[in-house]
Amino acid sequence: MSKPLSDHDRKKQISVRGLAGVENVAELKQNFNRHLHFTLVKDRNVATRRDYYFALAHTVREHLIGRWIRTQQYYYEKDPKRVYYISLEFYMGRALQNTMVNLALENACDEAMYQLGLDMEELEDMEEDAGLGNGGLGRLAACFLDSMASLGLAAYGYGIRYEFGIFNQKIVNGWQVEEADDWLRFGNPWEKARPEYMRPVQFYGRTEHHPDGVKWVDTQVVLALPYDTPIPGYRNNVVNTMRLWSAKAPCDFNLKDFNVGGYIQAVLDRNLAENISRVLYPNDNFFEGKELRLKQEYFVVSATLQDIIRRFKVSKFGSREIARTDFSKLPDKVAIQLNDTHPAMAIPELMRVLVDEEKLGWDKAWDICIRTCAYTNHTVLPEALERWPVDLFAHLLPRHLEIVYEINRRHLEVIAAKFPGDHDRMRRMSLIEEGGQKRINMAHLCIVGSHAVNGVAQIHSDILKATIFKDFYEMEPNKFQNKTNGITPRRWLVMCNPGLAEVIAERIGEDYIRDLDQLQKLRKFVNDDAFIRDIAKVKQENKLKFAVHLEEHYKVKINPNSMFDIQVKRIHEYKRQLLNCLHIITYYNRIKKEPNKQWTPRTVMIGGKAAPGYHTAKMIIRLITAIGEVVNNDPVVGDRLKVIFLENYRMSLARISIPAADLSQQISTAGTEASGTGNMKFMLNGALTIGTMDGANVEMAEEAGEDNLFIFGMRVEDVDAMDVRGYHAQEYYNRLPELKQAIDQIAGGFFSPKQHDLFKEIVNMLMHHDRFKVFADYEDYIKCQEKVNALYKNPKEWTKKVIYNIAGCGKFSSDRTIAQYAREIWGMEPTLEKLPAPDDKSAKAQYTIYTIK
């Protein structure tokens, strides 16, 4: 059990954690006991720790309800422009602590639980992670929801309520094994089902062309049942909504053609329809063209657009009367942001609704569509780009295929007029890729159907304009923008690192939590010995806490004075966990060669999941665990080098690992990582970065000063030049003895004594077809790691660089990112004004809670 805070600690932490007033605490205890009794139907004799968690969750949730209802009511009355963020992934993690932080309830709840003889951290640990995402893209969506609420934007997150999120990873004999993530097993106290807003979604069928328009007929219907989750802003009384759709078979499903004896089978077959929202596809940066995935993409889009149009038509809260029928006003009231191409079907679906159902002319509808939609690109890797086979489309969504063809016909006419006779350009820019199997290029559809296209870091946006979207950029340069990603400082500093948040607040106040640029003020403390000591002390406490966790879970004794060197992200060749492995082996060999030298001790931790079908990624995990088995059991090395694979890396593990890191590894081949956001989390939590000039690393170096990061390796221009002249791994292998030794050890079974050729595929890939040029950066990487070791021996100078990094984090708040989306894409103005609190008497008359008349 974590020890209760001393009175001194309590007073110290009051500012960031909210006040624990006596009335507040008494009321929380009363509500907690009420929920234990009436909601969970338990008494203290039989209640389990999970019961206590649920009782606390329901108690905290009560504080959201009034604000939630009032916020939605306020939107209906003010009728602001609304933004709809559509994403196939929302990686939300846990909600309890986030809610307490944003509502300033943390100290009061802590005190209430303490008085009831319960431990807050133990209760928090009972909550399941909402793992409805793979990695960066899904977590970005979650950070964006937090920032949109904190900036007072009328925003909605729309996605799918997957019954099974990202799989749980077990390591068995060094290999990854997947287990289903049954996160809803015990129920979810944060969601509210809304069956009254159920929507029909259609699939299959055929089209009929009549004089009065087109009809899509003989379709199969699946119902979309919405579940709403409250999204609280930071201490501004705003509570927005994330609405996730669940698939439900209609009552008459398969019973229309019901024959004697077929009834039982018809009911059992309802599962087929409901499979749409069963499971998250576990691929990161990889397109798998499966029919079920296309169904998921259309399912979320169709249900969401019905909701958007219903909400556009009614203008007052509590009323279902049709108020607005002039769709020319849609772009003034609605912004739709497409998180990658996964929700690209929103474009043809909006056209179908406007043309087929609302009977608008094509040109008018197309103008509305473009002005409403905007597209965010997240990757340049060719294997990640969505290209759906036309025949699958024709089968599943026949009307949408016709619409895409018509969009393309008009699009090609525009190109032909602007570049007459340039048939190659028309081929390159077409939405339809001809060739063996005709495919629809969803990125091209998104660009043509949107008024804004953005990359997620400056270098990524520049690469888009120069390479994969070059033709589109030449035709409509004003469409292309950059919006560098950010992270929410509430979850990624206040929640996960309260010690650091407090040390900062003691120096510059706590306004930085909603205005992260204020961290610049820390630069004036860079030579302040007391501040340097405080920063180092917080880091050491976080390392000790994580070391205890590691020893409990991995039975490895950790040296807490060693450098905690961490690389956590999805396992992928482009992220180059293999480069990290080569450094570990090289460092190991050096220690073995000169065991009496004063080596900087390191604990290297690598974590992340491999897509279940990605063989190479699974082999990389096996290599990491194999290296660990050798290194960790070598008495010559002792505690100077340890290698740990962090099993089942997820939000709740990020929360304790990131604040404990000394070194953050961001070592993708230049030009492959669109942005990265883990890099920002480590920087904000006082780690130094070793990285390439890729993604947001470039801007991090700009903000903190390049001298305060460990930058190495080829730049994008160097990679491009190497692609022209050719990359020859063999030359590096022959020229660099330490590299040769490491590869020979992997190839010869040094790390796999029971199966000498276990890693032959990895070695073969590295030597003969490595797209990501690991060997080309090896030499510079090793030299850079030597600089890391040297600096770590001088704690004061190391911590000064840490301070420069924290002070340079302001730009990487998702509040800044969202303010830019709002002003430059959505045409909305963020605000830091608060809504009146639910118990604010002056406002009660203004916002009465409507009852059914």
PDB file of C-alpha atoms in Angstrom, residues 104-279:
ATOM      1  CA  ALA A 104     -10.166  19.451  -8.822  1.00  0.00           C
ATOM      2  CA  LEU A 105     -11.425  16.557  -6.687  1.00  0.00           C
ATOM      3  CA  GLU A 106      -8.192  14.642  -6.198  1.00  0.00           C
ATOM      4  CA  ASN A 107      -7.299  15.737  -2.657  1.00  0.00           C
ATOM      5  CA  ALA A 108     -10.875  15.499  -1.402  1.00  0.00           C
ATOM      6  CA  CYS A 109     -11.298  11.948  -2.759  1.00  0.00           C
ATOM      7  CA  ASP A 110      -7.886  10.965  -1.410  1.00  0.00           C
ATOM      8  CA  GLU A 111      -8.845  12.214   2.041  1.00  0.00           C
ATOM      9  CA  ALA A 112     -12.305  10.611   1.913  1.00  0.00           C
ATOM     10  CA  MET A 113     -10.854   7.205   0.978  1.00  0.00           C
ATOM     11  CA  TYR A 114      -8.139   7.572   3.625  1.00  0.00           C
ATOM     12  CA  GLN A 115     -10.783   8.227   6.276  1.00  0.00           C
ATOM     13  CA  LEU A 116     -12.674   5.139   5.074  1.00  0.00           C
ATOM     14  CA  GLY A 117      -9.521   3.055   5.485  1.00  0.00           C
ATOM     15  CA  LEU A 118      -9.005   2.613   1.717  1.00  0.00           C
ATOM     16  CA  ASP A 119      -5.985   3.282  -0.455  1.00  0.00           C
ATOM     17  CA  MET A 120      -6.623   5.504  -3.466  1.00  0.00           C
ATOM     18  CA  GLU A 121      -3.856   4.064  -5.650  1.00  0.00           C
ATOM     19  CA  GLU A 122      -5.092   0.516  -5.100  1.00  0.00           C
ATOM     20  CA  LEU A 123      -8.592   1.552  -6.170  1.00  0.00           C
ATOM     21  CA  GLU A 124      -7.255   3.384  -9.234  1.00  0.00           C
ATOM     22  CA  ASP A 125      -5.423   0.203 -10.216  1.00  0.00           C
ATOM     23  CA  MET A 126      -8.702  -1.712 -10.410  1.00  0.00           C
ATOM     24  CA  GLU A 127      -9.820   0.309 -13.433  1.00  0.00           C
ATOM     25  CA  GLU A 128      -9.419  -1.309 -16.851  1.00  0.00           C
ATOM     26  CA  ASP A 129      -7.598   0.687 -19.518  1.00  0.00           C
ATOM     27  CA  ALA A 130      -9.984   1.690 -22.308  1.00  0.00           C
ATOM     28  CA  GLY A 131      -7.583   0.403 -24.961  1.00  0.00           C
ATOM     29  CA  LEU A 132      -9.575   1.279 -28.071  1.00  0.00           C
ATOM     30  CA  GLY A 133      -6.472   2.219 -30.038  1.00  0.00           C
ATOM     31  CA  ASN A 134      -3.165   0.859 -31.306  1.00  0.00           C
ATOM     32  CA  GLY A 135      -0.783   3.672 -30.431  1.00  0.00           C
ATOM     33  CA  GLY A 136      -0.076   7.232 -31.502  1.00  0.00           C
ATOM     34  CA  LEU A 137      -3.115   7.883 -33.700  1.00  0.00           C
ATOM     35  CA  GLY A 138      -5.624   6.664 -31.101  1.00  0.00           C
ATOM     36  CA  ARG A 139      -3.902   8.383 -28.182  1.00  0.00           C
ATOM     37  CA  LEU A 140      -3.711  11.638 -30.158  1.00  0.00           C
ATOM     38  CA  ALA A 141      -7.504  11.508 -30.554  1.00  0.00           C
ATOM     39  CA  ALA A 142      -7.829  11.133 -26.767  1.00  0.00           C
ATOM     40  CA  CYS A 143      -5.479  14.063 -26.058  1.00  0.00           C
ATOM     41  CA  PHE A 144      -7.423  16.152 -28.597  1.00  0.00           C
ATOM     42  CA  LEU A 145     -10.735  15.451 -26.818  1.00  0.00           C
ATOM     43  CA  ASP A 146      -9.195  16.657 -23.544  1.00  0.00           C
ATOM     44  CA  SER A 147      -7.900  19.843 -25.177  1.00  0.00           C
ATOM     45  CA  MET A 148     -11.115  20.588 -27.085  1.00  0.00           C
ATOM     46  CA  ALA A 149     -13.081  20.437 -23.817  1.00  0.00           C
ATOM     47  CA  SER A 150     -10.433  22.486 -21.984  1.00  0.00           C
ATOM     48  CA  LEU A 151     -10.603  25.164 -24.717  1.00  0.00           C
ATOM     49  CA  GLY A 152     -14.398  25.369 -24.543  1.00  0.00           C
ATOM     50  CA  LEU A 153     -15.008  24.069 -28.074  1.00  0.00           C
ATOM     51  CA  ALA A 154     -18.345  22.411 -28.877  1.00  0.00           C
ATOM     52  CA  ALA A 155     -16.684  19.154 -29.862  1.00  0.00           C
ATOM     53  CA  TYR A 156     -17.703  15.525 -30.221  1.00  0.00           C
ATOM     54  CA  GLY A 157     -15.491  12.464 -30.613  1.00  0.00           C
ATOM     55  CA  TYR A 158     -17.137   9.767 -32.733  1.00  0.00           C
ATOM     56  CA  GLY A 159     -15.866   6.200 -32.968  1.00  0.00           C
ATOM     57  CA  ILE A 160     -16.645   2.526 -32.361  1.00  0.00           C
ATOM     58  CA  ARG A 161     -17.287   0.888 -29.003  1.00  0.00           C
ATOM     59  CA  TYR A 162     -15.115  -2.167 -29.581  1.00  0.00           C
ATOM     60  CA  GLU A 163     -16.023  -5.018 -27.283  1.00  0.00           C
ATOM     61  CA  PHE A 164     -12.344  -6.054 -27.421  1.00  0.00           C
ATOM     62  CA  GLY A 165      -9.644  -3.385 -27.572  1.00  0.00           C
ATOM     63  CA  ILE A 166      -5.943  -3.785 -28.280  1.00  0.00           C
ATOM     64  CA  PHE A 167      -4.894  -7.303 -27.212  1.00  0.00           C
ATOM     65  CA  ASN A 168      -3.074  -7.962 -23.962  1.00  0.00           C
ATOM     66  CA  GLN A 169       0.496  -9.067 -24.617  1.00  0.00           C
ATOM     67  CA  LYS A 170       1.999 -11.974 -22.705  1.00  0.00           C
ATOM     68  CA  ILE A 171       5.638 -12.975 -23.141  1.00  0.00           C
ATOM     69  CA  VAL A 172       5.920 -16.777 -23.049  1.00  0.00           C
ATOM     70  CA  ASN A 173       9.407 -18.267 -23.454  1.00  0.00           C
ATOM     71  CA  GLY A 174      10.502 -14.987 -24.983  1.00  0.00           C
ATOM     72  CA  TRP A 175       7.702 -14.868 -27.591  1.00  0.00           C
ATOM     73  CA  GLN A 176       4.698 -12.549 -27.787  1.00  0.00           C
ATOM     74  CA  VAL A 177       1.376 -14.277 -27.210  1.00  0.00           C
ATOM     75  CA  GLU A 178      -1.893 -12.341 -27.622  1.00  0.00           C
ATOM     76  CA  GLU A 179      -4.866 -12.488 -25.262  1.00  0.00           C
ATOM     77  CA  ALA A 180      -8.258 -10.878 -25.889  1.00  0.00           C
ATOM     78  CA  ASP A 181      -8.815  -7.639 -23.965  1.00  0.00           C
ATOM     79  CA  ASP A 182     -12.226  -8.193 -22.382  1.00  0.00           C
ATOM     80  CA  TRP A 183     -12.279  -4.675 -20.941  1.00  0.00           C
ATOM     81  CA  LEU A 184     -16.074  -4.534 -20.488  1.00  0.00           C
ATOM     82  CA  ARG A 185     -16.248  -7.770 -18.470  1.00  0.00           C
ATOM     83  CA  PHE A 186     -17.114  -5.977 -15.204  1.00  0.00           C
ATOM     84  CA  GLY A 187     -19.037  -3.125 -16.831  1.00  0.00           C
ATOM     85  CA  ASN A 188     -17.975   0.445 -17.576  1.00  0.00           C
ATOM     86  CA  PRO A 189     -19.174   3.060 -15.066  1.00  0.00           C
ATOM     87  CA  TRP A 190     -18.194   5.973 -17.339  1.00  0.00           C
ATOM     88  CA  GLU A 191     -20.494   5.220 -20.293  1.00  0.00           C
ATOM     89  CA  LYS A 192     -24.231   5.793 -20.737  1.00  0.00           C
ATOM     90  CA  ALA A 193     -26.112   3.838 -23.407  1.00  0.00           C
ATOM     91  CA  ARG A 194     -28.444   6.032 -25.492  1.00  0.00           C
ATOM     92  CA  PRO A 195     -30.851   3.592 -27.218  1.00  0.00           C
ATOM     93  CA  GLU A 196     -33.187   6.484 -28.069  1.00  0.00           C
ATOM     94  CA  TYR A 197     -30.593   7.706 -30.590  1.00  0.00           C
ATOM     95  CA  MET A 198     -30.134   4.322 -32.307  1.00  0.00           C
ATOM     96  CA  ARG A 199     -29.499   4.688 -36.069  1.00  0.00           C
ATOM     97  CA  PRO A 200     -29.899   2.219 -38.979  1.00  0.00           C
ATOM     98  CA  VAL A 201     -26.814   1.566 -41.129  1.00  0.00           C
ATOM     99  CA  GLN A 202     -27.196  -0.073 -44.538  1.00  0.00           C
ATOM    100  CA  PHE A 203     -24.940  -2.509 -46.413  1.00  0.00           C
ATOM    101  CA  TYR A 204     -24.996  -4.479 -49.686  1.00  0.00           C
ATOM    102  CA  GLY A 205     -28.093  -4.163 -51.908  1.00  0.00           C
ATOM    103  CA  ARG A 206     -28.189  -2.447 -55.305  1.00  0.00           C
ATOM    104  CA  THR A 207     -29.015   0.927 -56.803  1.00  0.00           C
ATOM    105  CA  GLU A 208     -32.042   1.970 -58.863  1.00  0.00           C
ATOM    106  CA  HIS A 209     -31.872   5.094 -61.013  1.00  0.00           C
ATOM    107  CA  HIS A 210     -35.213   6.888 -61.332  1.00  0.00           C
ATOM    108  CA  PRO A 211     -36.081  10.275 -62.900  1.00  0.00           C
ATOM    109  CA  ASP A 212     -36.450  11.723 -59.365  1.00  0.00           C
ATOM    110  CA  GLY A 213     -33.082  10.420 -58.184  1.00  0.00           C
ATOM    111  CA  VAL A 214     -31.223   7.297 -57.097  1.00  0.00           C
ATOM    112  CA  LYS A 215     -32.469   4.738 -54.595  1.00  0.00           C
ATOM    113  CA  TRP A 216     -30.278   2.252 -52.697  1.00  0.00           C
ATOM    114  CA  VAL A 217     -32.507  -0.802 -52.194  1.00  0.00           C
ATOM    115  CA  ASP A 218     -32.557  -4.395 -50.902  1.00  0.00           C
ATOM    116  CA  THR A 219     -29.972  -3.488 -48.284  1.00  0.00           C
ATOM    117  CA  GLN A 220     -29.084  -5.312 -45.097  1.00  0.00           C
ATOM    118  CA  VAL A 221     -29.633  -3.126 -42.022  1.00  0.00           C
ATOM    119  CA  VAL A 222     -27.502  -3.086 -38.875  1.00  0.00           C
ATOM    120  CA  LEU A 223     -28.448  -0.791 -35.990  1.00  0.00           C
ATOM    121  CA  ALA A 224     -25.882   1.527 -34.401  1.00  0.00           C
ATOM    122  CA  LEU A 225     -26.438   1.924 -30.653  1.00  0.00           C
ATOM    123  CA  PRO A 226     -24.622   4.923 -29.162  1.00  0.00           C
ATOM    124  CA  TYR A 227     -22.771   4.918 -25.831  1.00  0.00           C
ATOM    125  CA  ASP A 228     -21.795   8.340 -24.477  1.00  0.00           C
ATOM    126  CA  THR A 229     -18.741   9.029 -22.330  1.00  0.00           C
ATOM    127  CA  PRO A 230     -18.252  12.426 -20.648  1.00  0.00           C
ATOM    128  CA  ILE A 231     -15.081  14.387 -21.527  1.00  0.00           C
ATOM    129  CA  PRO A 232     -14.380  16.989 -18.823  1.00  0.00           C
ATOM    130  CA  GLY A 233     -12.358  20.101 -19.607  1.00  0.00           C
ATOM    131  CA  TYR A 234      -9.713  21.275 -17.154  1.00  0.00           C
ATOM    132  CA  ARG A 235     -11.530  23.108 -14.347  1.00  0.00           C
ATOM    133  CA  ASN A 236     -13.798  25.086 -16.702  1.00  0.00           C
ATOM    134  CA  ASN A 237     -17.085  23.212 -16.017  1.00  0.00           C
ATOM    135  CA  VAL A 238     -17.252  22.119 -19.656  1.00  0.00           C
ATOM    136  CA  VAL A 239     -18.094  18.458 -20.250  1.00  0.00           C
ATOM    137  CA  ASN A 240     -18.130  17.334 -23.888  1.00  0.00           C
ATOM    138  CA  THR A 241     -19.193  13.964 -25.282  1.00  0.00           C
ATOM    139  CA  MET A 242     -17.419  11.041 -26.863  1.00  0.00           C
ATOM    140  CA  ARG A 243     -20.053   8.927 -28.629  1.00  0.00           C
ATOM    141  CA  LEU A 244     -19.061   5.377 -29.538  1.00  0.00           C
ATOM    142  CA  TRP A 245     -21.321   3.196 -31.678  1.00  0.00           C
ATOM    143  CA  SER A 246     -22.074  -0.454 -30.952  1.00  0.00           C
ATOM    144  CA  ALA A 247     -23.556  -2.756 -33.623  1.00  0.00           C
ATOM    145  CA  LYS A 248     -26.933  -4.354 -32.919  1.00  0.00           C
ATOM    146  CA  ALA A 249     -28.997  -6.632 -35.160  1.00  0.00           C
ATOM    147  CA  PRO A 250     -32.558  -5.399 -35.836  1.00  0.00           C
ATOM    148  CA  CYS A 251     -35.383  -7.477 -34.273  1.00  0.00           C
ATOM    149  CA  ASP A 252     -36.436  -8.890 -37.652  1.00  0.00           C
ATOM    150  CA  PHE A 253     -32.849  -9.798 -38.608  1.00  0.00           C
ATOM    151  CA  ASN A 254     -32.870 -12.920 -40.841  1.00  0.00           C
ATOM    152  CA  LEU A 255     -36.511 -13.592 -39.842  1.00  0.00           C
ATOM    153  CA  LYS A 256     -38.162 -12.055 -42.915  1.00  0.00           C
ATOM    154  CA  ASP A 257     -37.426 -15.241 -44.880  1.00  0.00           C
ATOM    155  CA  PHE A 258     -38.096 -17.259 -41.714  1.00  0.00           C
ATOM    156  CA  ASN A 259     -39.073 -20.852 -42.499  1.00  0.00           C
ATOM    157  CA  VAL A 260     -40.118 -23.639 -40.156  1.00  0.00           C
ATOM    158  CA  GLY A 261     -37.106 -24.660 -38.083  1.00  0.00           C
ATOM    159  CA  GLY A 262     -35.022 -21.629 -39.162  1.00  0.00           C
ATOM    160  CA  TYR A 263     -35.977 -19.438 -36.193  1.00  0.00           C
ATOM    161  CA  ILE A 264     -33.232 -20.590 -33.784  1.00  0.00           C
ATOM    162  CA  GLN A 265     -30.534 -20.257 -36.449  1.00  0.00           C
ATOM    163  CA  ALA A 266     -31.847 -16.825 -37.421  1.00  0.00           C
ATOM    164  CA  VAL A 267     -31.507 -15.614 -33.832  1.00  0.00           C
ATOM    165  CA  LEU A 268     -28.028 -17.130 -33.539  1.00  0.00           C
ATOM    166  CA  ASP A 269     -27.015 -15.380 -36.764  1.00  0.00           C
ATOM    167  CA  ARG A 270     -27.616 -11.972 -35.147  1.00  0.00           C
ATOM    168  CA  ASN A 271     -23.985 -12.317 -34.042  1.00  0.00           C
ATOM    169  CA  LEU A 272     -22.880 -11.867 -37.648  1.00  0.00           C
ATOM    170  CA  ALA A 273     -24.290  -8.335 -37.736  1.00  0.00           C
ATOM    171  CA  GLU A 274     -23.044  -7.536 -34.244  1.00  0.00           C
ATOM    172  CA  ASN A 275     -19.483  -8.613 -35.091  1.00  0.00           C
ATOM    173  CA  ILE A 276     -18.949  -5.190 -36.674  1.00  0.00           C
ATOM    174  CA  SER A 277     -18.090  -3.638 -33.290  1.00  0.00           C
ATOM    175  CA  ARG A 278     -16.521  -6.759 -31.788  1.00  0.00           C
ATOM    176  CA  VAL A 279     -12.793  -6.075 -32.095  1.00  0.00           C
TER     177      VAL A 279
END
